Amino acid sequence: MIRFGAIHLDDIEKVIHMAGSQNLHTTAKHFNITPGALSKTLKKVEANLATKLFNRVGKTIVLNDKGKEFVKHSSDLVHNYQQLTSRFKSDNHKFNAVIAGPAILLKSGVKKLLIPLSNLPCSVRINNVFEGEAIS
């Protein structure tokens, strides 16, 4: 997992997506995670930056001025990182696999899924999500 200081790259990507959608549920669905997990991610990023990026207005979130500045700079950072990795990525790297499901199923079945994937040129991400979200 790539980190920039105490903030993970995938957390930055989630904040960037939230800035565009301005909706926790839409972003959570996009990343196949729960809105609660996404809310915790946002709080963690804001705590590490020691600043709020979004104003909470009722049940909605609105990007504030600090958030706009963060998204501008972090979008450049993510874009540059993606360009760098694509330039130097091995030709053998073919796809990314996401294994999503409830914790009880992941605990019992993830090893069986990882065995055949270990022979393939792929990266694997495991997400603990509710049943309905795992289907998507």
CSV table of C-alpha atoms in Angstrom, one decimal:
chain,number,residue,atom,x,y,z
A,1,MET,CA,0.0,0.0,0.0
A,2,ILE,CA,1.4,3.4,-1.0
A,3,ARG,CA,1.5,6.0,1.7
A,4,PHE,CA,2.3,9.7,1.7
A,5,GLY,CA,3.1,10.5,5.3
A,6,ALA,CA,0.3,9.0,7.3
A,7,ILE,CA,-2.2,9.1,4.4
A,8,HIS,CA,-2.6,6.2,2.1
A,9,LEU,CA,-2.9,6.7,-1.7
A,10,ASP,CA,-6.2,4.9,-1.9
A,11,ASP,CA,-7.6,7.2,0.9
A,12,ILE,CA,-6.6,10.2,-1.2
A,13,GLU,CA,-8.4,8.6,-4.2
A,14,LYS,CA,-11.5,8.2,-2.1
A,15,VAL,CA,-11.4,11.9,-1.0
A,16,ILE,CA,-11.0,13.0,-4.7
A,17,HIS,CA,-14.0,10.9,-5.7
A,18,MET,CA,-16.0,12.3,-2.8
A,19,ALA,CA,-15.2,15.8,-3.9
A,20,GLY,CA,-16.6,15.1,-7.4
A,21,SER,CA,-19.7,13.3,-6.2
A,22,GLN,CA,-20.2,15.2,-2.9
A,23,ASN,CA,-22.0,12.1,-1.8
A,24,LEU,CA,-20.7,9.4,0.7
A,25,HIS,CA,-23.0,6.7,-0.6
A,26,THR,CA,-22.0,7.2,-4.3
A,27,THR,CA,-18.3,7.1,-3.4
A,28,ALA,CA,-18.7,4.2,-1.1
A,29,LYS,CA,-20.5,2.2,-3.8
A,30,HIS,CA,-17.8,3.1,-6.3
A,31,PHE,CA,-15.1,1.7,-4.0
A,32,ASN,CA,-17.2,-1.2,-2.8
A,33,ILE,CA,-17.1,-0.2,0.8
A,34,THR,CA,-19.7,0.9,3.4
A,35,PRO,CA,-20.5,4.5,3.8
A,36,GLY,CA,-19.4,4.1,7.5
A,37,ALA,CA,-16.0,2.9,6.4
A,38,LEU,CA,-15.7,5.8,4.0
A,39,SER,CA,-16.7,8.3,6.7
A,40,LYS,CA,-14.0,6.9,8.9
A,41,THR,CA,-11.5,7.2,6.0
A,42,LEU,CA,-12.5,10.9,5.6
A,43,LYS,CA,-12.1,11.5,9.3
A,44,LYS,CA,-8.7,9.9,9.3
A,45,VAL,CA,-7.5,12.0,6.4
A,46,GLU,CA,-8.8,15.2,7.9
A,47,ALA,CA,-7.2,14.3,11.3
A,48,ASN,CA,-3.9,13.6,9.6
A,49,LEU,CA,-4.1,17.0,7.8
A,50,ALA,CA,-5.5,18.7,11.0
A,51,THR,CA,-8.1,20.4,8.8
A,52,LYS,CA,-11.6,19.8,7.6
A,53,LEU,CA,-11.9,19.2,3.8
A,54,PHE,CA,-15.7,19.1,3.7
A,55,ASN,CA,-18.5,21.0,5.5
A,56,ARG,CA,-21.2,18.8,6.7
A,57,VAL,CA,-24.6,20.3,5.8
A,58,GLY,CA,-27.4,18.0,7.2
A,59,LYS,CA,-26.7,14.7,5.5
A,60,THR,CA,-24.7,16.1,2.7
A,61,ILE,CA,-21.0,17.0,2.4
A,62,VAL,CA,-19.7,20.1,0.6
A,63,LEU,CA,-16.1,20.6,-0.3
A,64,ASN,CA,-14.7,23.7,1.5
A,65,ASP,CA,-11.8,25.9,0.4
A,66,LYS,CA,-9.2,23.8,2.1
A,67,GLY,CA,-10.8,20.7,0.5
A,68,LYS,CA,-10.6,22.3,-3.0
A,69,GLU,CA,-6.9,23.1,-2.5
A,70,PHE,CA,-6.3,19.5,-1.2
A,71,VAL,CA,-8.1,17.9,-4.1
A,72,LYS,CA,-6.2,20.1,-6.7
A,73,HIS,CA,-2.8,19.1,-5.3
A,74,SER,CA,-3.7,15.5,-4.5
A,75,SER,CA,-5.2,15.0,-8.0
A,76,ASP,CA,-1.9,16.0,-9.5
A,77,LEU,CA,-0.1,13.7,-7.1
A,78,VAL,CA,-2.3,10.7,-7.9
A,79,HIS,CA,-2.1,11.4,-11.6
A,80,ASN,CA,1.8,11.6,-11.5
A,81,TYR,CA,2.0,8.4,-9.5
A,82,GLN,CA,-0.2,6.6,-11.9
A,83,GLN,CA,1.8,7.8,-14.9
A,84,LEU,CA,5.0,6.7,-13.1
A,85,THR,CA,3.8,3.3,-12.3
A,86,SER,CA,2.3,2.7,-15.8
A,87,ARG,CA,5.6,3.7,-17.4
A,88,PHE,CA,7.6,1.2,-15.3
A,89,LYS,CA,5.1,-1.5,-14.8
A,90,SER,CA,6.1,-5.0,-16.0
A,91,ASP,CA,4.4,-6.3,-19.2
A,92,ASN,CA,3.3,-9.2,-17.1
A,93,HIS,CA,1.0,-7.1,-14.9
A,94,LYS,CA,-2.4,-7.7,-16.5
A,95,PHE,CA,-5.1,-7.0,-14.0
A,96,ASN,CA,-6.2,-6.0,-10.5
A,97,ALA,CA,-8.5,-8.4,-8.6
A,98,VAL,CA,-10.8,-7.2,-5.9
A,99,ILE,CA,-12.2,-9.8,-3.5
A,100,ALA,CA,-15.2,-8.4,-1.6
A,101,GLY,CA,-17.5,-10.0,0.9
A,102,PRO,CA,-18.6,-10.3,4.5
A,103,ALA,CA,-15.8,-11.0,7.1
A,104,ILE,CA,-17.0,-14.5,7.9
A,105,LEU,CA,-16.9,-15.6,4.2
A,106,LEU,CA,-13.5,-13.9,3.6
A,107,LYS,CA,-12.1,-15.6,6.7
A,108,SER,CA,-13.1,-19.0,5.5
A,109,GLY,CA,-12.7,-18.7,1.7
A,110,VAL,CA,-10.1,-16.1,0.9
A,111,LYS,CA,-7.2,-18.6,1.0
A,112,LYS,CA,-8.9,-20.8,-1.5
A,113,LEU,CA,-9.3,-17.8,-3.8
A,114,LEU,CA,-5.7,-16.6,-3.4
A,115,ILE,CA,-4.2,-20.0,-4.4
A,116,PRO,CA,-5.2,-19.8,-8.1
A,117,LEU,CA,-4.5,-16.1,-8.2
A,118,SER,CA,-1.0,-16.5,-7.0
A,119,ASN,CA,-0.1,-18.1,-10.4
A,120,LEU,CA,-1.5,-15.2,-12.4
A,121,PRO,CA,0.0,-11.7,-13.1
A,122,CYS,CA,-2.3,-9.7,-10.9
A,123,SER,CA,-2.6,-7.6,-7.8
A,124,VAL,CA,-5.2,-8.5,-5.2
A,125,ARG,CA,-7.2,-6.2,-2.9
A,126,ILE,CA,-9.5,-7.6,-0.2
A,127,ASN,CA,-12.5,-5.6,1.0
A,128,ASN,CA,-14.6,-6.5,4.0
A,129,VAL,CA,-18.2,-5.4,3.0
A,130,PHE,CA,-21.8,-6.3,3.5
A,131,GLU,CA,-23.4,-8.9,1.3
A,132,GLY,CA,-25.2,-6.5,-1.1
A,133,GLU,CA,-22.1,-4.4,-1.6
A,134,ALA,CA,-20.1,-7.6,-2.3
A,135,ILE,CA,-22.3,-8.4,-5.3
A,136,SER,CA,-21.6,-5.1,-6.9
